mmCIF file of C-alpha atoms in Angstrom:
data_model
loop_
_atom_site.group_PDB
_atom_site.id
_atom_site.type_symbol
_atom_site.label_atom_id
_atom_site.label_comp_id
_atom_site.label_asym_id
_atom_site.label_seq_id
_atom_site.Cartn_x
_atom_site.Cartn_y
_atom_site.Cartn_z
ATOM 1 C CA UNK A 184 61.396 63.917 274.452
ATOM 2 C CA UNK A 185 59.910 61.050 272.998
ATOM 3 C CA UNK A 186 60.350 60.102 269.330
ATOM 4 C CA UNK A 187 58.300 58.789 266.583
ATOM 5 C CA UNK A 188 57.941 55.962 263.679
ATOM 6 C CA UNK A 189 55.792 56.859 260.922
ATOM 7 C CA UNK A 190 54.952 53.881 258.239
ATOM 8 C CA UNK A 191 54.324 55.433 254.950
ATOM 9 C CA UNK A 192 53.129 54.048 251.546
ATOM 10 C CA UNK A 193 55.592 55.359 248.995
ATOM 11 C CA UNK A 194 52.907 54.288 246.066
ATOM 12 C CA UNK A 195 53.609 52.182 243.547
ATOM 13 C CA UNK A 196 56.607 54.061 241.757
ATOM 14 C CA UNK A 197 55.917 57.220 240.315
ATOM 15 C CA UNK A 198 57.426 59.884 242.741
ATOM 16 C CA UNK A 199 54.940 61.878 242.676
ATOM 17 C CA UNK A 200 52.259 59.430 243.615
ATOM 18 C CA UNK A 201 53.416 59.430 247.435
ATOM 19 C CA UNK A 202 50.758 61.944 249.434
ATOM 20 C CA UNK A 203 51.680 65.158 250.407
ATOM 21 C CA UNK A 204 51.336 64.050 254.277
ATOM 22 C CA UNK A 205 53.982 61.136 253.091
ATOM 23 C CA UNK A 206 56.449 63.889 251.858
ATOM 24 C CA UNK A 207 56.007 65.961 254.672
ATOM 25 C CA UNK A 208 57.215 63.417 256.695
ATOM 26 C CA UNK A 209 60.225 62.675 254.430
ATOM 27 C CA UNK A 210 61.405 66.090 254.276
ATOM 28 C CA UNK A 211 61.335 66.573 258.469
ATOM 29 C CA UNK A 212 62.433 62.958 258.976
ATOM 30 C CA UNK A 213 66.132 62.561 260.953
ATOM 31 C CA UNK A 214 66.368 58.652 260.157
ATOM 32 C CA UNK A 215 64.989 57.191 256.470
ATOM 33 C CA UNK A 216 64.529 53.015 256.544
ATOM 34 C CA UNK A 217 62.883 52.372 253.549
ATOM 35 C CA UNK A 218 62.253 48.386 251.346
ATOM 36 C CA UNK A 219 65.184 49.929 248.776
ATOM 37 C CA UNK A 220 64.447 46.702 246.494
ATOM 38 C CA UNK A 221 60.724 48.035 245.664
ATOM 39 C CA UNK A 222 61.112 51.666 246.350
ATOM 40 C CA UNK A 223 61.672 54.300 244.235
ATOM 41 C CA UNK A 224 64.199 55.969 245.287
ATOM 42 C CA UNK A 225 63.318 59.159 244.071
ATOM 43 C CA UNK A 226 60.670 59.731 246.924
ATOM 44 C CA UNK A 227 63.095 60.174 249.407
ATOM 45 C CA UNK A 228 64.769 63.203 247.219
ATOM 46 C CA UNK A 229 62.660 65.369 249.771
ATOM 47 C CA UNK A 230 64.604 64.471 253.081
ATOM 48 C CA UNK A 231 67.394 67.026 254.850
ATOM 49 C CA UNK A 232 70.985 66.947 254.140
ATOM 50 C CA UNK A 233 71.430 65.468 257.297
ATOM 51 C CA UNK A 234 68.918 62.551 257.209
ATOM 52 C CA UNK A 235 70.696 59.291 257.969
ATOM 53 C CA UNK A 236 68.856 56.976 255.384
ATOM 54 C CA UNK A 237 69.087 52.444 255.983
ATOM 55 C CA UNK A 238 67.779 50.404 253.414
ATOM 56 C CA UNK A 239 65.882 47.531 255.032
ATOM 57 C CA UNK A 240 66.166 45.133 251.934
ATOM 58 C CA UNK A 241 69.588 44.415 253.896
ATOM 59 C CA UNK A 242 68.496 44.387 257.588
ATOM 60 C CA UNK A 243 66.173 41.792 259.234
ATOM 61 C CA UNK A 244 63.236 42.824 261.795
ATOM 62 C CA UNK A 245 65.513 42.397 264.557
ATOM 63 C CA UNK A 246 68.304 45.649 262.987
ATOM 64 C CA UNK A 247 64.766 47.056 262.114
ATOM 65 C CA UNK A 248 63.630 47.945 265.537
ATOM 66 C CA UNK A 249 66.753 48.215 266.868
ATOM 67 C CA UNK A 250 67.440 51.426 264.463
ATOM 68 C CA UNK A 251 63.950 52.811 265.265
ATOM 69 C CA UNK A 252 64.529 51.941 268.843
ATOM 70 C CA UNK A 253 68.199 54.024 268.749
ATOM 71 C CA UNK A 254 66.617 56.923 266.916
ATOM 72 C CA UNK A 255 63.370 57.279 269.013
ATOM 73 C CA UNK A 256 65.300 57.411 272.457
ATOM 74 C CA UNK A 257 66.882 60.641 271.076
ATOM 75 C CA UNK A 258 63.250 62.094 270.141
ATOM 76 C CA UNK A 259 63.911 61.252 266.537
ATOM 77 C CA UNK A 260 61.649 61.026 263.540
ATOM 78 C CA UNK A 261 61.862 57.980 262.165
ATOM 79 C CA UNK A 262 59.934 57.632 257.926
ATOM 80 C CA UNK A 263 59.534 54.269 257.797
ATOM 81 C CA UNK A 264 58.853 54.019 253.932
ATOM 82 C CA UNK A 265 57.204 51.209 251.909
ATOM 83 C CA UNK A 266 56.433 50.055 248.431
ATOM 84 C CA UNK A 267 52.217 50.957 247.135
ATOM 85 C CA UNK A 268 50.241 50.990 250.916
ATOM 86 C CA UNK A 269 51.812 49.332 253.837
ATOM 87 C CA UNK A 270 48.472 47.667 254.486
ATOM 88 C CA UNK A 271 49.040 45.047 251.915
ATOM 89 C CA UNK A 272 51.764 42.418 252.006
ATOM 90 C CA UNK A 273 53.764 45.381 253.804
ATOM 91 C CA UNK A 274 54.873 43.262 256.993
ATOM 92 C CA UNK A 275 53.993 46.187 259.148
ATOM 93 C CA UNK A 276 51.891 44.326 261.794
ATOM 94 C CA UNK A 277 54.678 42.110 262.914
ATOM 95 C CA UNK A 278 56.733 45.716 263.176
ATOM 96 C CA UNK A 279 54.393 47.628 264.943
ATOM 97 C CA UNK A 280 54.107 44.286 267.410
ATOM 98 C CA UNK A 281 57.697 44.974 268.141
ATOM 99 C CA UNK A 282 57.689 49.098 268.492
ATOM 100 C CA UNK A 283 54.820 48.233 271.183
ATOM 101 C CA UNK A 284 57.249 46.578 273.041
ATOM 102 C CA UNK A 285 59.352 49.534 273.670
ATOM 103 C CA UNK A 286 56.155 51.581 273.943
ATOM 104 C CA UNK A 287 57.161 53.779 270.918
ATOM 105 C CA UNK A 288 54.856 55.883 269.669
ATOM 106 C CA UNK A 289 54.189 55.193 265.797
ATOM 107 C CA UNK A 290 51.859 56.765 262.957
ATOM 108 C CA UNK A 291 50.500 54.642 259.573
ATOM 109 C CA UNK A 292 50.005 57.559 256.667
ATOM 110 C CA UNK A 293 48.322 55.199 253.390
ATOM 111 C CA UNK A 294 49.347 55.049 249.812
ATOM 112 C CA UNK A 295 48.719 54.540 246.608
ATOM 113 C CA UNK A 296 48.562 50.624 246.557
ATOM 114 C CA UNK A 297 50.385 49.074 243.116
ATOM 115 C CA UNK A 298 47.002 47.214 242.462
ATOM 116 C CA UNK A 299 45.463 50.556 241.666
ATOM 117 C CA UNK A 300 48.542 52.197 239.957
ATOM 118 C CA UNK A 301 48.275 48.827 237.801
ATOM 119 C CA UNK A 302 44.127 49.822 237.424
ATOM 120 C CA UNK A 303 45.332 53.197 236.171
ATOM 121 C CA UNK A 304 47.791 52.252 233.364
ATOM 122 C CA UNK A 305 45.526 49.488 232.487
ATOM 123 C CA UNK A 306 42.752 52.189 232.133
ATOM 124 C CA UNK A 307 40.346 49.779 233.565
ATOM 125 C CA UNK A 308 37.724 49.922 236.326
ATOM 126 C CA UNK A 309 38.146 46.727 238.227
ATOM 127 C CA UNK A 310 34.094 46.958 239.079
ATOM 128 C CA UNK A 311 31.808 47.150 236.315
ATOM 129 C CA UNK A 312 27.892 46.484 236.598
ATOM 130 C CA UNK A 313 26.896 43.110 235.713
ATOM 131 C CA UNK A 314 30.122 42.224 234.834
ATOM 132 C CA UNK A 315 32.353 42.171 238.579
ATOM 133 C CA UNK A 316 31.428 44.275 241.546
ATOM 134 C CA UNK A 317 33.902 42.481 243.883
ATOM 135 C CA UNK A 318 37.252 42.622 244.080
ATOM 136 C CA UNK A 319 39.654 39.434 245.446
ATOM 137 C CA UNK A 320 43.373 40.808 246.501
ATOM 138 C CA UNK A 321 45.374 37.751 247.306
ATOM 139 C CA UNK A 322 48.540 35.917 246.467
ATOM 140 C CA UNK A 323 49.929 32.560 245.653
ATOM 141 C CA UNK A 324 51.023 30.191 248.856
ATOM 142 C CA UNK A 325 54.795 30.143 249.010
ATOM 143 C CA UNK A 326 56.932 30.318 251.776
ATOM 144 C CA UNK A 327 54.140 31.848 253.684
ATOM 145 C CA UNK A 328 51.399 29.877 254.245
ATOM 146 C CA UNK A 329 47.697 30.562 253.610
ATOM 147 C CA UNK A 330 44.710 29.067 254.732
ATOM 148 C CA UNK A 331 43.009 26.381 252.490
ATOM 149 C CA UNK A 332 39.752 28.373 251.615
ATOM 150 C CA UNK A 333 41.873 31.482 250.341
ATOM 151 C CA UNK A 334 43.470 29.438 247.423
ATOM 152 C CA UNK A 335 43.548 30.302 244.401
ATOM 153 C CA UNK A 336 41.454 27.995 243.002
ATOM 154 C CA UNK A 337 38.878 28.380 245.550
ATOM 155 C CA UNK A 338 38.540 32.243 245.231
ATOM 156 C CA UNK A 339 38.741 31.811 241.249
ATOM 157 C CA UNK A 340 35.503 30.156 241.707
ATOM 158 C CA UNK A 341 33.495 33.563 242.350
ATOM 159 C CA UNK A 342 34.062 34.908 239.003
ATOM 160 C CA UNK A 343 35.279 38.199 240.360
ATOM 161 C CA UNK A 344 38.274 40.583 239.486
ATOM 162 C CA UNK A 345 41.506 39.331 241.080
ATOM 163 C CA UNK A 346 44.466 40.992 241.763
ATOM 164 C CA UNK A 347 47.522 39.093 242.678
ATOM 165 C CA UNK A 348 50.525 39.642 244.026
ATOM 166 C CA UNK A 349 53.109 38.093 243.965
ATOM 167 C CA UNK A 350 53.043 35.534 242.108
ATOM 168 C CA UNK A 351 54.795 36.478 238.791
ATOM 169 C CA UNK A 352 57.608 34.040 239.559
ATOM 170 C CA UNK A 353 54.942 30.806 239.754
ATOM 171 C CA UNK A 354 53.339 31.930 236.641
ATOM 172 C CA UNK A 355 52.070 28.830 235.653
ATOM 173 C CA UNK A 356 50.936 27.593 239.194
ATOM 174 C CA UNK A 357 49.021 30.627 239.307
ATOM 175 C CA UNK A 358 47.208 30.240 235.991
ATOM 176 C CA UNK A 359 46.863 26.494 236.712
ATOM 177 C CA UNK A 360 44.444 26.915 240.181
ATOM 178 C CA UNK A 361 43.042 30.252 237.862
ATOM 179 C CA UNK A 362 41.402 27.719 235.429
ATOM 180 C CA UNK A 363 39.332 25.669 238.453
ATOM 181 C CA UNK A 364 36.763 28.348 238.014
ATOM 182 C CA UNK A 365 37.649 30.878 235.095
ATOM 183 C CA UNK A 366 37.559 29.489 231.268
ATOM 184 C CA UNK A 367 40.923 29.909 229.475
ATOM 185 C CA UNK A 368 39.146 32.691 227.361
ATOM 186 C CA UNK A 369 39.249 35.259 230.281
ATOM 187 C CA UNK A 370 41.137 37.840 229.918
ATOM 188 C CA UNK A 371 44.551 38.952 231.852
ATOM 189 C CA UNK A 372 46.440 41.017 232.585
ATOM 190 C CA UNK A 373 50.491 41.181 233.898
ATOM 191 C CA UNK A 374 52.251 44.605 234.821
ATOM 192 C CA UNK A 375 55.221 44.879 235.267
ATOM 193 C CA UNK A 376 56.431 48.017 237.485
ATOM 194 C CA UNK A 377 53.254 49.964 237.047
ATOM 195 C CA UNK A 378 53.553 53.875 236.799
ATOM 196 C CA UNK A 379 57.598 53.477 236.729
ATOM 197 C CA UNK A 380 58.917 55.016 233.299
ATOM 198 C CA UNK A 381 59.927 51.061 232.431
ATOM 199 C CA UNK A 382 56.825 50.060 232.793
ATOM 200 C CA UNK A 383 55.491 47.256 230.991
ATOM 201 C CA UNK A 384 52.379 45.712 230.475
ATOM 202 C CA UNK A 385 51.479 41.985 229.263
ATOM 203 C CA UNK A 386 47.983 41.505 228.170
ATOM 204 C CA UNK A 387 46.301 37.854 227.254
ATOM 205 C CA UNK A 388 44.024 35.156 228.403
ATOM 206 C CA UNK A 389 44.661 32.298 230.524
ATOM 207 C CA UNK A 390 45.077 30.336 227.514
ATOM 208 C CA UNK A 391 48.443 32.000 226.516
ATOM 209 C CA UNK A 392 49.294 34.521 229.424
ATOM 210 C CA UNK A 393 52.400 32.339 230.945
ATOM 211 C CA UNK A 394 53.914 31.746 227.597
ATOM 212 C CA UNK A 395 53.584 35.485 226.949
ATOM 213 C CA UNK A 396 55.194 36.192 230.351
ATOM 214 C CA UNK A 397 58.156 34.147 230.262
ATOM 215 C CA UNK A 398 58.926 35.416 226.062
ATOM 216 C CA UNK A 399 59.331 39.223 228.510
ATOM 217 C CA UNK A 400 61.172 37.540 230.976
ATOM 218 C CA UNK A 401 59.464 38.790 233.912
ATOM 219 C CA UNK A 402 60.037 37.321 237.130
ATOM 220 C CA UNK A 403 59.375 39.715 239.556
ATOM 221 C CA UNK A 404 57.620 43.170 240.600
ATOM 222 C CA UNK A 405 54.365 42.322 238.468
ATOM 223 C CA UNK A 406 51.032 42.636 239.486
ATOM 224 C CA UNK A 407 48.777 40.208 237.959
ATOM 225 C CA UNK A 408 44.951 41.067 237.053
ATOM 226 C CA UNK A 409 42.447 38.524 235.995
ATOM 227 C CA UNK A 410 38.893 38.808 235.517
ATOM 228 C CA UNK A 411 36.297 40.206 232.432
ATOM 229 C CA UNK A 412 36.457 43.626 233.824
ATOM 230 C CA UNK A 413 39.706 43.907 231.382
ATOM 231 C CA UNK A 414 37.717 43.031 228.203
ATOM 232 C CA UNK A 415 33.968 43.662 229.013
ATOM 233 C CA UNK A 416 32.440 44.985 225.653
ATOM 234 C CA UNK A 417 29.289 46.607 225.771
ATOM 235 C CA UNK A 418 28.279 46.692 229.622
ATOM 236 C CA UNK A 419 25.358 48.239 231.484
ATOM 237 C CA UNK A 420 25.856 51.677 232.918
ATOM 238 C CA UNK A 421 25.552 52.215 236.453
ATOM 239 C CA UNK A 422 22.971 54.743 237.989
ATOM 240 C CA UNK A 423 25.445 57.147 239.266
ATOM 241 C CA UNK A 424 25.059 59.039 236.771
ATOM 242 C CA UNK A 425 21.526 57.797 235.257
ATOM 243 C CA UNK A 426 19.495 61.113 234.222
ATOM 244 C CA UNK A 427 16.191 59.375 235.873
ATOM 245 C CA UNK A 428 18.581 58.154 239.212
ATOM 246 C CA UNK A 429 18.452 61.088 242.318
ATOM 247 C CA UNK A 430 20.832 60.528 245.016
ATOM 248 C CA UNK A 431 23.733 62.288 246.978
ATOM 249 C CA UNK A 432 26.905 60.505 245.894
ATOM 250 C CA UNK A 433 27.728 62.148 242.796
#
């Protein structure tokens, strides 16, 4: 019998943000590898007594695949478990280019991505009318390389909400390719382990936002969010819910 690797997205902290299919999988799953430095590890709480549990923040993509390899020739469930949604910065595509090569047989289940559990305790709505209707999800170019037209400073040139990640540890890089097209005076936003009970959240404008930062001493696990969506003022409604507007997606 022929065993299985299923990705999940553990959300962005909160427990009880991972999806009911993700805990599902958790509590049937005979072998846990999970990214223990951004995972809560409260989400795996779920799995049997008898779950053996690796924390890849330890293991390289070679001792990866090997474990899934081991535990998938025995017909065993494998939860691979991630920080937010795997989709994002979540390194599964070189994975799943490696479990193809031993033909195993894998599942993706979404999650709650941090950029929206940041959203949520920043009560904002990242698309307003006439203010942004397009959101930019990026990061800074460090070790990893990234294509000249998907700078910074090149996509801070539409104007729109941007969400990076990160790039809390190159603070002031960041803010300097943010000013090419944003004016100091836009607002942003940095938070720091969003929906986690030490949470903490950084508001400010280009203008003062790194200073801010490094007085908190944050360094790492912060989402940044730039853009007027986090200070509009008064702003045009949209239709959806326009008295004079008829249409199905309400």
């Amino acid at each position: 019998m022929k065993g299985k690797v299923i990705f999940i997205g553990a959300g962005p902290g909160d427990p009880d943000l991972v999806t009911v299919k993700g805990r599902n999988v958790i509590e049937k799953a005979d072998v846990i590898v999970y990214a223990g430095s951004l995972v809560n590890k409260e989400v795996l709480n779920p799995r049997k007594k008898e779950c053996v549990v690796y924390n890849s923040a330890v293991l390289n993509l070679d001792e990866t695949t090997e474990i899934c390899r081991k535990a998938t020739s025995k017909g065993q469930l494998v939860a691979r478990v991630h920080t937010g949604d795997p989709s994002i910065y979540g390194a599964i595509g070189e994975q799943i280019r490696e479990l193809q090569k031993y033909d195993i047989e894998y599942d993706i289940i979404p999650g709650v991505s941090s950029l929206f559990g940041t959203a949520s305790v920043l009560e904002t709505e990242l698309t307003l009318p006439e203010i942004s209707q397009t959101v930019i999800i990026t990061r800074p170019e460090g070790r990893t390389p990234k294509p000249r037209s998907e700078s910074i400073s090149s996509l801070s040139k539409h104007h729109a909400t941007m969400c990076i990640f990160l790039g809390i540890g190159m603070i002031d890089k960041v803010v300097d390719e943010l000013l090419v097209g944003y004016n100091e005076d836009t607002p942003i936003a940095v938070v720091k382990k969003a929906t986690w009970n030490d949470q903490e959240i950084i508001r400010g404008t280009l203008k003062d936002i790194a200073q801010k930062v490094k007085d908190a001493n944050i360094t790492k696990t912060a989402m940044i969010v730039v853009g007027d969506v986090l200070n509009p003022g008064d702003f045009t409604p949209s239709k959806l819910y326009d008295p004079n507007f008829k249409h199905e997606y309400r």
